Tab-separated table of C-alpha atoms and ligand atoms in Angstrom:
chain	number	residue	atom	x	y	z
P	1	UNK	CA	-31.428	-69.578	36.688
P	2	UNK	CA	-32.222	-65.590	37.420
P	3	UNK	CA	-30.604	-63.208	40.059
P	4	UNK	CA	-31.709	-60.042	41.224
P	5	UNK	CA	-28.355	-58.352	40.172
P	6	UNK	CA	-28.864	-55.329	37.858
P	7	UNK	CA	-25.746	-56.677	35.612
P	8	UNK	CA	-26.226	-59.828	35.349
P	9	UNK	CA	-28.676	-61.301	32.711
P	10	UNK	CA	-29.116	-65.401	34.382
P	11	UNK	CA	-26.756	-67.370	36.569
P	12	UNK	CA	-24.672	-70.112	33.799
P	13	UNK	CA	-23.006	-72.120	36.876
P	14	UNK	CA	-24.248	-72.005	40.563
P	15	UNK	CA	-22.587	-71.455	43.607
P	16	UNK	CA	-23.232	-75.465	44.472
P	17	UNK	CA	-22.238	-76.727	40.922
P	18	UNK	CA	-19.028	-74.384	40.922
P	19	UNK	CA	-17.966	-75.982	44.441
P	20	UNK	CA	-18.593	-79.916	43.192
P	21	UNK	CA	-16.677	-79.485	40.747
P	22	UNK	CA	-13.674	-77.852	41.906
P	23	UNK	CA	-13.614	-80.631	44.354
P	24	UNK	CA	-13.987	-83.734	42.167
P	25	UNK	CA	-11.000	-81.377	39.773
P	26	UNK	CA	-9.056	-81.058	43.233
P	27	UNK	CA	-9.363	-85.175	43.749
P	28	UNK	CA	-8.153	-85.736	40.482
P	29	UNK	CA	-5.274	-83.443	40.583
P	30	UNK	CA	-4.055	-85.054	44.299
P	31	UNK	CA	-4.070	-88.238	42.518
P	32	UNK	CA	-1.917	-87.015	40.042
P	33	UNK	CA	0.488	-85.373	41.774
P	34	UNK	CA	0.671	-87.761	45.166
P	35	UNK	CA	4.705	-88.378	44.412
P	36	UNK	CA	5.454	-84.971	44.271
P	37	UNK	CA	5.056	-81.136	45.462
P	38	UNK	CA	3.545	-79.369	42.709
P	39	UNK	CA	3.648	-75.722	42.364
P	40	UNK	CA	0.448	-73.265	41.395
P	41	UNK	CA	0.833	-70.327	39.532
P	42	UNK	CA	-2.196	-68.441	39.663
P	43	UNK	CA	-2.798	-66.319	36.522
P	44	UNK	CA	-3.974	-62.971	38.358
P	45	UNK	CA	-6.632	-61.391	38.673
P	46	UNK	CA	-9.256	-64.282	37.586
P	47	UNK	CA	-8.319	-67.057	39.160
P	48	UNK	CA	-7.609	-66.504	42.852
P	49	UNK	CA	-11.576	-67.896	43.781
P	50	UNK	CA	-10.962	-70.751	41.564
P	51	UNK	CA	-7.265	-71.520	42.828
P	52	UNK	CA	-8.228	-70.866	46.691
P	53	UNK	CA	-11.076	-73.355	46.552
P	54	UNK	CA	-8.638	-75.780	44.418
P	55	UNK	CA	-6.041	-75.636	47.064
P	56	UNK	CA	-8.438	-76.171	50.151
P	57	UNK	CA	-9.541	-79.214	48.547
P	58	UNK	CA	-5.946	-80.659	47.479
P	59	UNK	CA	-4.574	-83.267	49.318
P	60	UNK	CA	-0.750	-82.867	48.059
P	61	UNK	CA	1.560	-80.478	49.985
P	62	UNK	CA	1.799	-77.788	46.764
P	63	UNK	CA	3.471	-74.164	46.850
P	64	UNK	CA	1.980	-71.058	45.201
P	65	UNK	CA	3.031	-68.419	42.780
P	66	UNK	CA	1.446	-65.436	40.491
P	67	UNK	CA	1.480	-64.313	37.159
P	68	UNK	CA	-0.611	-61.518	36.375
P	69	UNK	CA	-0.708	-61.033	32.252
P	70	UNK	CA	-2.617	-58.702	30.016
P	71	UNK	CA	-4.700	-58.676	27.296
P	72	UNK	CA	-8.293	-56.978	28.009
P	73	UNK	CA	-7.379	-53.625	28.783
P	74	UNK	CA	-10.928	-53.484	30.330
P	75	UNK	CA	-13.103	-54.813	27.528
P	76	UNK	CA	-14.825	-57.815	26.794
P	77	UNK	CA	-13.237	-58.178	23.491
P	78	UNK	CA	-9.515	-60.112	23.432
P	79	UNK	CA	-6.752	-58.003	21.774
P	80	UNK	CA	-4.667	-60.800	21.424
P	81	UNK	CA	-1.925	-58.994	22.772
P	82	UNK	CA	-0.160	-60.475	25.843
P	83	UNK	CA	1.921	-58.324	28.720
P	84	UNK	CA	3.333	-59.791	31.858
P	85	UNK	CA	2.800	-57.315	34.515
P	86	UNK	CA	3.863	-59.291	37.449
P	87	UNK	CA	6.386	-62.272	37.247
P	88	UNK	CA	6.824	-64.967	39.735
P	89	UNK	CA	8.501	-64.991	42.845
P	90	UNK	CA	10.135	-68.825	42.659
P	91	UNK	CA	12.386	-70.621	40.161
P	92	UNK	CA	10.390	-73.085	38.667
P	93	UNK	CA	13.682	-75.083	37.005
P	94	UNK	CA	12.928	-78.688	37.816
P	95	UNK	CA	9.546	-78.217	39.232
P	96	UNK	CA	6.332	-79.863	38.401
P	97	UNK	CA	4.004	-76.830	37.868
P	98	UNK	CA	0.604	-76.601	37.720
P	99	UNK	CA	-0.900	-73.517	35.816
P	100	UNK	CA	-4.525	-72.267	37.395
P	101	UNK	CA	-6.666	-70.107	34.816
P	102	UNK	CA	-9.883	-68.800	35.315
P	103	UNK	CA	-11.033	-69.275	31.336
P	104	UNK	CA	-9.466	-70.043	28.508
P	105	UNK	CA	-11.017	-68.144	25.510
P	106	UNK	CA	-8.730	-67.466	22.444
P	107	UNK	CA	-5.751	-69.137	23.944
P	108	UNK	CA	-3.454	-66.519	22.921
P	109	UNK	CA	-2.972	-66.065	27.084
P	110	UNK	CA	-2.665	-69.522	27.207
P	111	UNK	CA	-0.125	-70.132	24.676
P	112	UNK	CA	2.036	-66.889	25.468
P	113	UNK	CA	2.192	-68.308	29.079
P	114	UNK	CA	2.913	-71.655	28.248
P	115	UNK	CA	5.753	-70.685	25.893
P	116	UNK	CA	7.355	-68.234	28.176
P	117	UNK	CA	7.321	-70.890	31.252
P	118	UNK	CA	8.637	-73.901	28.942
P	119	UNK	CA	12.160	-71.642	28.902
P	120	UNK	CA	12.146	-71.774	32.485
P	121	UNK	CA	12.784	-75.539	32.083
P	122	UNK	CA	9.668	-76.477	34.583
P	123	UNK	CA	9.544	-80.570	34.845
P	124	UNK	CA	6.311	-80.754	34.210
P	125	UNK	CA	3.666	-77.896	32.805
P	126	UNK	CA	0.090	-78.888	33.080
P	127	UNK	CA	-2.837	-76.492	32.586
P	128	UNK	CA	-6.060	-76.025	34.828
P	129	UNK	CA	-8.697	-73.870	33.766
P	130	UNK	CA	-12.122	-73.418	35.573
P	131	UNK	CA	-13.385	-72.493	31.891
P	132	UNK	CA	-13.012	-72.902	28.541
P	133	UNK	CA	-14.587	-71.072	25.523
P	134	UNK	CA	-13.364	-73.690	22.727
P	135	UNK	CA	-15.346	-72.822	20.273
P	136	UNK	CA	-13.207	-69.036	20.475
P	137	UNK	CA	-9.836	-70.529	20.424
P	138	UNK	CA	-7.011	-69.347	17.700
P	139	UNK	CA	-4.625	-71.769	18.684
P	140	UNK	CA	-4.501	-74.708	20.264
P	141	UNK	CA	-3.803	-75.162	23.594
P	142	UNK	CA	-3.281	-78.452	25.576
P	143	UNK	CA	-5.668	-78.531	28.836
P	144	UNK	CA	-5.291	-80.963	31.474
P	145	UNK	CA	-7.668	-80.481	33.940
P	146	UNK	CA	-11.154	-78.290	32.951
P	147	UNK	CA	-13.732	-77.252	34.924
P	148	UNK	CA	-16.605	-76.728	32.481
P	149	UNK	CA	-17.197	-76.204	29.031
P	150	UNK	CA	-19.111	-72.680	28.047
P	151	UNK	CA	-20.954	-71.101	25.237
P	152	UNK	CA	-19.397	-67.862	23.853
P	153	UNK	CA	-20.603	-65.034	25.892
P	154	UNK	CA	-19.289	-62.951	28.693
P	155	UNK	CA	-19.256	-64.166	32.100
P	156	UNK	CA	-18.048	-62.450	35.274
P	157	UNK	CA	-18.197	-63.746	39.005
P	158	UNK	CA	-16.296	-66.232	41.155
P	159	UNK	CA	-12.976	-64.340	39.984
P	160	UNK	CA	-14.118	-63.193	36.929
P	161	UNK	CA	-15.000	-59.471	36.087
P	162	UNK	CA	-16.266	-56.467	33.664
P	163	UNK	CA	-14.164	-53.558	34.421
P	164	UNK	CA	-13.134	-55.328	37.653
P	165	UNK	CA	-16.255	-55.451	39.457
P	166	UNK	CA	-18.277	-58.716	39.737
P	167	UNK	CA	-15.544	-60.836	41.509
P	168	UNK	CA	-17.256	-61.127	44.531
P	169	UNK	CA	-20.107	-62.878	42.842
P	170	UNK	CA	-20.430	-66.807	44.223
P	171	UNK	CA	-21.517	-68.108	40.958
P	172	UNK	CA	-20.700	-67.531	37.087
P	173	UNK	CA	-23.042	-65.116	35.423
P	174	UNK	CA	-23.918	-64.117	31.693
P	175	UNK	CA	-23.583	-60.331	32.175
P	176	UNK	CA	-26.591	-58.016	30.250
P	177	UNK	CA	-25.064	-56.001	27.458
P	178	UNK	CA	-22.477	-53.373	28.754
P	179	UNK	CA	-24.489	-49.736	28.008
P	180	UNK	CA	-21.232	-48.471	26.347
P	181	UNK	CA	-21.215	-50.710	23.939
P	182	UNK	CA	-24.776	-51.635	23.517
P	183	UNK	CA	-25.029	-47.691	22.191
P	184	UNK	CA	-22.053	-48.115	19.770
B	1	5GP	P1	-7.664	-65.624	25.850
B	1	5GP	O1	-6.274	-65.093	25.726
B	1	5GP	O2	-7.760	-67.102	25.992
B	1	5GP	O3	-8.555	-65.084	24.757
B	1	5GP	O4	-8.280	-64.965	27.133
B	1	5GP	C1	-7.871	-65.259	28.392
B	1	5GP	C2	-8.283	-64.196	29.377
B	1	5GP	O5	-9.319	-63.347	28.854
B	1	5GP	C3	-8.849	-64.810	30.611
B	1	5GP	O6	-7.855	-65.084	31.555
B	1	5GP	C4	-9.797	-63.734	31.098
B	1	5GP	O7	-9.102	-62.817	31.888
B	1	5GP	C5	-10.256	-63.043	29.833
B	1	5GP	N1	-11.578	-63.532	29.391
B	1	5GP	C6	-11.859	-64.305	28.314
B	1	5GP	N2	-13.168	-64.572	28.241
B	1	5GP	C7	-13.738	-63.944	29.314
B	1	5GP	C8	-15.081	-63.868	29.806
B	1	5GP	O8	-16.061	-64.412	29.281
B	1	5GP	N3	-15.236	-63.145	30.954
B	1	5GP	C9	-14.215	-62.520	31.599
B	1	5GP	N4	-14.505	-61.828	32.705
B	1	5GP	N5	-12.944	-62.586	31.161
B	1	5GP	C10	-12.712	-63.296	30.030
């Protein structure tokens, strides 16, 4: 599928597939948690599309929270090392907690998250992730409830960015080469 945006090379998952999914992931996840009121840490910036669409469609009374780590520093490349920049609000002691990721890649977010919120002595720690890059991963990382699978290339929209621009977009897009580094 093409687009008519100047960054973006084709469309990988449309605006229509995106929403279908997040509701049959949304279904499955009510199901799940029907005994119980889950809480949803969103992994800022990436995933507040993905986890506002997840909770419209949830059936089970759930709280939020935010995490925002870092690892990018603006590039498309992952340095592998992870900085928490915003911590959650909430205890999570004796919760069952539901992390919400917009793509996991390396895993190194992943893993740094899950290890830091397993001290917190949740009840249960599940992962959601819209994506996930498996072929990229250096460690393992146990996913629950996945959205799609992707090839290896850069994608930006429905959360995801370059530089942060391309949130906005409705779908997920392979971007074109960034000129910076396409002259390196
Ligand atoms: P990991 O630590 O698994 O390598 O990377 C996780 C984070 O890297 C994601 O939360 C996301 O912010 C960023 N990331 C990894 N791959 C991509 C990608 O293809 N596009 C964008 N926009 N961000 C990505």
């Amino acid at each position: 599928m093409t687009t008519n945006h100047p960054a973006i090379d084709k469309i990988l998952i449309s605006k229509d597939t995106l929403q279908k999914r997040v509701q049959e992931l949304a279904k499955e996840i009510s199901q799940d948690y029907k005994n119980t009121c889950p809480v949803f840490i969103g992994v800022l910036k990436g995933s507040v599309m993905f986890l506002a669409d997840l909770m419209k469609n949830t059936a089970v009374d759930h709280s939020v929270d935010f995490l925002c780590p870092s690892s990018y520093a603006g590039g498309t490349k992952s340095t592998g090392i992870v900085r928490l920049l915003l911590d959650l609000r909430e205890s999570i002691e004796g919760k069952d907690v539901l992390l919400v990721e917009d793509i996991v890649d390396t895993g190194l977010t992943m893993n740094y998250l899950l290890e830091n919120l397993r001290t917190r002595r949740p009840r249960s720690l599940e992962i959601c992730t819209l994506l996930d890059k498996s072929s990229c991963r250096k460690v393992s990382v146990p996913i629950r409830y996945r959205g799609f699978e992707i090839p290896n290339e850069f994608v930006v929209g429905y959360g995801l960015d370059y530089r942060e621009l391309y949130r906005n977009l409705p779908y997920i897009g392979v971007m074109k080469p960034p000129k910076a580094e396409k002259n390196k």
